[in-house]
């Protein structure tokens, strides 16, 4: 199960690294977005809405990161390190207050099976990691945006000259990274029944 979480994080990082970037904000994004989701459920928000809000937060932070890298042209290592610090600080100050560890409430319901459940004797995290690996393979191998990711990583100026929308593709790469971080965070939190925001 632990390796499944690392594998899912690695899939998100793979997409970014293939485009010649790096995302150091993944862990902060994972921890804060999932901790906020758990806290929202604890305060009575419906589970589906809380999951959507948490995913939306992760995607928004990734969108900002992608814009900083693609449009402001800040080197990815600096932009993502700064965004990781921002996400952590913003989350601790405004979203998750008064605690270092957010515990999974009983009202988390079916979603707790994400980290603890089994399907035909196989832990769900392993099944999810295999499915996501398959989706990433199909995306990179057979989609236009996947091929563009390879091309941008090989030669970004030449990709721009040939008409590839380099900047939007880079933003998309960071958003995919953020969404995989959220899924990995859900697996972690539901497996250990808590999310440590430190």
mmCIF file of C-alpha atoms in Angstrom:
data_model
loop_
_atom_site.group_PDB
_atom_site.id
_atom_site.type_symbol
_atom_site.label_atom_id
_atom_site.label_comp_id
_atom_site.label_asym_id
_atom_site.label_seq_id
_atom_site.Cartn_x
_atom_site.Cartn_y
_atom_site.Cartn_z
ATOM 1 C CA UNK A 1 0.000 0.000 0.000
ATOM 2 C CA UNK A 2 2.818 2.430 0.801
ATOM 3 C CA UNK A 3 4.500 1.679 -2.507
ATOM 4 C CA UNK A 4 1.167 2.244 -4.276
ATOM 5 C CA UNK A 5 1.020 5.787 -2.862
ATOM 6 C CA UNK A 6 4.595 6.494 -3.953
ATOM 7 C CA UNK A 7 3.812 5.032 -7.374
ATOM 8 C CA UNK A 8 0.813 7.322 -7.838
ATOM 9 C CA UNK A 9 2.872 10.350 -6.804
ATOM 10 C CA UNK A 10 5.524 9.157 -9.248
ATOM 11 C CA UNK A 11 2.986 9.034 -12.080
ATOM 12 C CA UNK A 12 2.128 12.693 -11.519
ATOM 13 C CA UNK A 13 5.787 13.619 -11.347
ATOM 14 C CA UNK A 14 6.477 11.566 -14.503
ATOM 15 C CA UNK A 15 4.181 13.741 -16.605
ATOM 16 C CA UNK A 16 5.853 16.916 -15.341
ATOM 17 C CA UNK A 17 9.412 15.592 -15.692
ATOM 18 C CA UNK A 18 8.777 14.382 -19.253
ATOM 19 C CA UNK A 19 7.924 17.991 -20.074
ATOM 20 C CA UNK A 20 11.269 19.035 -18.581
ATOM 21 C CA UNK A 21 9.820 20.363 -15.344
ATOM 22 C CA UNK A 22 9.635 19.355 -11.680
ATOM 23 C CA UNK A 23 6.928 19.673 -9.037
ATOM 24 C CA UNK A 24 8.187 20.124 -5.487
ATOM 25 C CA UNK A 25 4.753 21.270 -4.294
ATOM 26 C CA UNK A 26 3.111 17.836 -4.680
ATOM 27 C CA UNK A 27 3.395 16.731 -1.050
ATOM 28 C CA UNK A 28 2.146 20.049 0.358
ATOM 29 C CA UNK A 29 -0.726 20.000 -2.130
ATOM 30 C CA UNK A 30 -1.527 16.404 -1.208
ATOM 31 C CA UNK A 31 -1.496 16.971 2.551
ATOM 32 C CA UNK A 32 -3.388 20.257 2.723
ATOM 33 C CA UNK A 33 -6.093 19.468 0.145
ATOM 34 C CA UNK A 34 -6.902 16.087 1.702
ATOM 35 C CA UNK A 35 -6.716 17.411 5.279
ATOM 36 C CA UNK A 36 -9.153 20.166 4.324
ATOM 37 C CA UNK A 37 -11.466 17.587 2.750
ATOM 38 C CA UNK A 38 -11.440 15.570 5.977
ATOM 39 C CA UNK A 39 -12.071 18.672 8.064
ATOM 40 C CA UNK A 40 -14.998 19.713 5.854
ATOM 41 C CA UNK A 41 -16.595 16.272 6.275
ATOM 42 C CA UNK A 42 -16.043 16.529 10.049
ATOM 43 C CA UNK A 43 -17.931 19.843 10.112
ATOM 44 C CA UNK A 44 -20.954 18.296 8.377
ATOM 45 C CA UNK A 45 -20.385 18.999 4.679
ATOM 46 C CA UNK A 46 -21.628 16.118 2.469
ATOM 47 C CA UNK A 47 -18.834 13.740 1.486
ATOM 48 C CA UNK A 48 -19.207 14.225 -2.276
ATOM 49 C CA UNK A 49 -19.079 18.002 -1.988
ATOM 50 C CA UNK A 50 -16.094 17.878 0.382
ATOM 51 C CA UNK A 51 -14.204 15.633 -2.061
ATOM 52 C CA UNK A 52 -14.999 18.035 -4.907
ATOM 53 C CA UNK A 53 -13.833 21.041 -2.862
ATOM 54 C CA UNK A 54 -10.567 19.300 -1.927
ATOM 55 C CA UNK A 55 -9.887 18.271 -5.518
ATOM 56 C CA UNK A 56 -10.780 21.772 -6.683
ATOM 57 C CA UNK A 57 -8.282 23.264 -4.232
ATOM 58 C CA UNK A 58 -5.542 20.882 -5.428
ATOM 59 C CA UNK A 59 -6.302 21.760 -9.067
ATOM 60 C CA UNK A 60 -6.373 25.506 -8.344
ATOM 61 C CA UNK A 61 -2.966 25.389 -6.646
ATOM 62 C CA UNK A 62 -1.587 23.330 -9.553
ATOM 63 C CA UNK A 63 -3.087 25.792 -12.037
ATOM 64 C CA UNK A 64 -1.301 28.674 -10.310
ATOM 65 C CA UNK A 65 1.938 26.677 -10.297
ATOM 66 C CA UNK A 66 1.574 25.927 -14.007
ATOM 67 C CA UNK A 67 0.917 29.587 -14.802
ATOM 68 C CA UNK A 68 4.009 30.649 -12.843
ATOM 69 C CA UNK A 69 6.158 28.161 -14.763
ATOM 70 C CA UNK A 70 4.611 28.483 -18.239
ATOM 71 C CA UNK A 71 3.593 32.126 -18.466
ATOM 72 C CA UNK A 72 5.712 33.962 -15.884
ATOM 73 C CA UNK A 73 8.648 31.712 -16.934
ATOM 74 C CA UNK A 74 9.891 31.256 -13.374
ATOM 75 C CA UNK A 75 12.151 28.182 -13.273
ATOM 76 C CA UNK A 76 10.085 25.194 -12.158
ATOM 77 C CA UNK A 77 12.296 24.332 -9.187
ATOM 78 C CA UNK A 78 11.807 27.803 -7.674
ATOM 79 C CA UNK A 79 8.117 28.192 -8.581
ATOM 80 C CA UNK A 80 7.134 24.805 -7.175
ATOM 81 C CA UNK A 81 9.238 25.191 -4.023
ATOM 82 C CA UNK A 82 7.610 28.574 -3.379
ATOM 83 C CA UNK A 83 4.137 27.205 -4.115
ATOM 84 C CA UNK A 84 4.711 24.283 -1.766
ATOM 85 C CA UNK A 85 5.583 26.728 1.007
ATOM 86 C CA UNK A 86 2.584 28.912 0.118
ATOM 87 C CA UNK A 87 0.159 25.966 0.081
ATOM 88 C CA UNK A 88 1.420 24.753 3.448
ATOM 89 C CA UNK A 89 1.315 28.209 5.035
ATOM 90 C CA UNK A 90 -2.075 29.129 3.573
ATOM 91 C CA UNK A 91 -3.554 25.775 4.531
ATOM 92 C CA UNK A 92 -2.264 25.893 8.085
ATOM 93 C CA UNK A 93 -3.339 29.500 8.605
ATOM 94 C CA UNK A 94 -6.759 29.509 6.931
ATOM 95 C CA UNK A 95 -7.994 25.984 6.205
ATOM 96 C CA UNK A 96 -6.716 23.635 8.907
ATOM 97 C CA UNK A 97 -6.496 25.514 12.184
ATOM 98 C CA UNK A 98 -5.530 24.367 15.654
ATOM 99 C CA UNK A 99 -4.239 20.890 14.872
ATOM 100 C CA UNK A 100 -1.296 19.115 13.252
ATOM 101 C CA UNK A 101 -3.162 15.881 12.534
ATOM 102 C CA UNK A 102 -6.674 15.722 11.067
ATOM 103 C CA UNK A 103 -8.445 12.460 11.894
ATOM 104 C CA UNK A 104 -10.846 10.686 9.566
ATOM 105 C CA UNK A 105 -14.447 10.947 10.865
ATOM 106 C CA UNK A 106 -16.909 8.070 10.819
ATOM 107 C CA UNK A 107 -18.995 10.060 8.329
ATOM 108 C CA UNK A 108 -16.279 9.534 5.682
ATOM 109 C CA UNK A 109 -18.302 6.449 4.753
ATOM 110 C CA UNK A 110 -17.573 4.600 1.521
ATOM 111 C CA UNK A 111 -14.513 6.743 0.789
ATOM 112 C CA UNK A 112 -12.623 5.101 3.654
ATOM 113 C CA UNK A 113 -12.528 1.946 1.505
ATOM 114 C CA UNK A 114 -10.112 3.738 -0.854
ATOM 115 C CA UNK A 115 -7.218 3.055 1.497
ATOM 116 C CA UNK A 116 -8.483 0.045 3.451
ATOM 117 C CA UNK A 117 -10.706 -1.942 1.100
ATOM 118 C CA UNK A 118 -9.948 -5.067 -0.866
ATOM 119 C CA UNK A 119 -11.284 -6.259 -4.198
ATOM 120 C CA UNK A 120 -10.959 -9.996 -4.838
ATOM 121 C CA UNK A 121 -8.356 -10.088 -2.067
ATOM 122 C CA UNK A 122 -6.208 -7.342 -3.623
ATOM 123 C CA UNK A 123 -5.897 -4.039 -1.697
ATOM 124 C CA UNK A 124 -7.736 -1.189 -3.433
ATOM 125 C CA UNK A 125 -4.656 1.138 -3.403
ATOM 126 C CA UNK A 126 -2.763 -1.360 -5.543
ATOM 127 C CA UNK A 127 -5.675 -1.643 -7.985
ATOM 128 C CA UNK A 128 -5.923 2.160 -8.181
ATOM 129 C CA UNK A 129 -2.194 2.526 -8.824
ATOM 130 C CA UNK A 130 -2.303 -0.045 -11.630
ATOM 131 C CA UNK A 131 -5.371 1.625 -13.191
ATOM 132 C CA UNK A 132 -3.762 5.062 -12.994
ATOM 133 C CA UNK A 133 -0.527 3.707 -14.474
ATOM 134 C CA UNK A 134 -2.569 2.330 -17.363
ATOM 135 C CA UNK A 135 -4.349 5.657 -17.859
ATOM 136 C CA UNK A 136 -1.065 7.579 -17.827
ATOM 137 C CA UNK A 137 0.391 5.130 -20.354
ATOM 138 C CA UNK A 138 -2.608 5.560 -22.652
ATOM 139 C CA UNK A 139 -2.486 9.345 -22.244
ATOM 140 C CA UNK A 140 1.219 9.579 -23.077
ATOM 141 C CA UNK A 141 1.156 7.015 -25.855
ATOM 142 C CA UNK A 142 -2.068 7.723 -27.724
ATOM 143 C CA UNK A 143 -3.213 11.291 -26.999
ATOM 144 C CA UNK A 144 -2.133 14.462 -28.746
ATOM 145 C CA UNK A 145 -1.346 16.121 -25.405
ATOM 146 C CA UNK A 146 0.768 13.126 -24.397
ATOM 147 C CA UNK A 147 2.869 13.382 -27.552
ATOM 148 C CA UNK A 148 3.120 17.134 -27.018
ATOM 149 C CA UNK A 149 4.496 16.466 -23.540
ATOM 150 C CA UNK A 150 7.313 14.387 -25.047
ATOM 151 C CA UNK A 151 7.979 17.001 -27.737
ATOM 152 C CA UNK A 152 8.116 19.877 -25.251
ATOM 153 C CA UNK A 153 10.504 17.897 -23.073
ATOM 154 C CA UNK A 154 12.748 17.142 -26.051
ATOM 155 C CA UNK A 155 12.873 20.671 -27.446
ATOM 156 C CA UNK A 156 10.539 23.383 -26.182
ATOM 157 C CA UNK A 157 11.541 26.171 -28.640
ATOM 158 C CA UNK A 158 11.164 23.825 -31.628
ATOM 159 C CA UNK A 159 7.786 22.663 -30.293
ATOM 160 C CA UNK A 160 6.603 26.264 -30.120
ATOM 161 C CA UNK A 161 7.777 26.934 -33.692
ATOM 162 C CA UNK A 162 5.928 23.882 -35.023
ATOM 163 C CA UNK A 163 2.654 25.151 -33.556
ATOM 164 C CA UNK A 164 2.349 23.154 -30.339
ATOM 165 C CA UNK A 165 0.587 25.141 -27.587
ATOM 166 C CA UNK A 166 3.521 24.845 -25.194
ATOM 167 C CA UNK A 167 2.267 27.057 -22.361
ATOM 168 C CA UNK A 168 -1.228 25.501 -22.000
ATOM 169 C CA UNK A 169 0.316 22.025 -22.200
ATOM 170 C CA UNK A 170 2.735 22.827 -19.377
ATOM 171 C CA UNK A 171 -0.147 24.135 -17.240
ATOM 172 C CA UNK A 172 -2.066 20.919 -17.961
ATOM 173 C CA UNK A 173 0.948 18.846 -16.854
ATOM 174 C CA UNK A 174 0.984 20.554 -13.454
ATOM 175 C CA UNK A 175 -2.773 20.141 -13.063
ATOM 176 C CA UNK A 176 -2.473 16.412 -13.770
ATOM 177 C CA UNK A 177 0.292 16.290 -11.168
ATOM 178 C CA UNK A 178 -1.977 17.999 -8.627
ATOM 179 C CA UNK A 179 -4.854 15.622 -9.290
ATOM 180 C CA UNK A 180 -2.633 12.557 -8.800
ATOM 181 C CA UNK A 181 -1.323 14.106 -5.567
ATOM 182 C CA UNK A 182 -4.918 14.394 -4.343
ATOM 183 C CA UNK A 183 -5.652 10.739 -5.138
ATOM 184 C CA UNK A 184 -2.438 9.658 -3.378
ATOM 185 C CA UNK A 185 -3.418 11.780 -0.379
ATOM 186 C CA UNK A 186 -6.851 10.176 -0.186
ATOM 187 C CA UNK A 187 -5.259 6.728 -0.171
ATOM 188 C CA UNK A 188 -2.807 7.758 2.550
ATOM 189 C CA UNK A 189 -5.449 9.384 4.742
ATOM 190 C CA UNK A 190 -7.962 6.563 4.467
ATOM 191 C CA UNK A 191 -5.289 3.907 5.031
ATOM 192 C CA UNK A 192 -4.013 5.409 8.311
ATOM 193 C CA UNK A 193 -7.286 7.144 9.283
ATOM 194 C CA UNK A 194 -5.642 10.571 9.468
ATOM 195 C CA UNK A 195 -3.617 13.163 7.577
ATOM 196 C CA UNK A 196 -0.548 14.732 9.145
ATOM 197 C CA UNK A 197 -0.201 18.335 7.982
ATOM 198 C CA UNK A 198 3.307 18.739 9.329
#
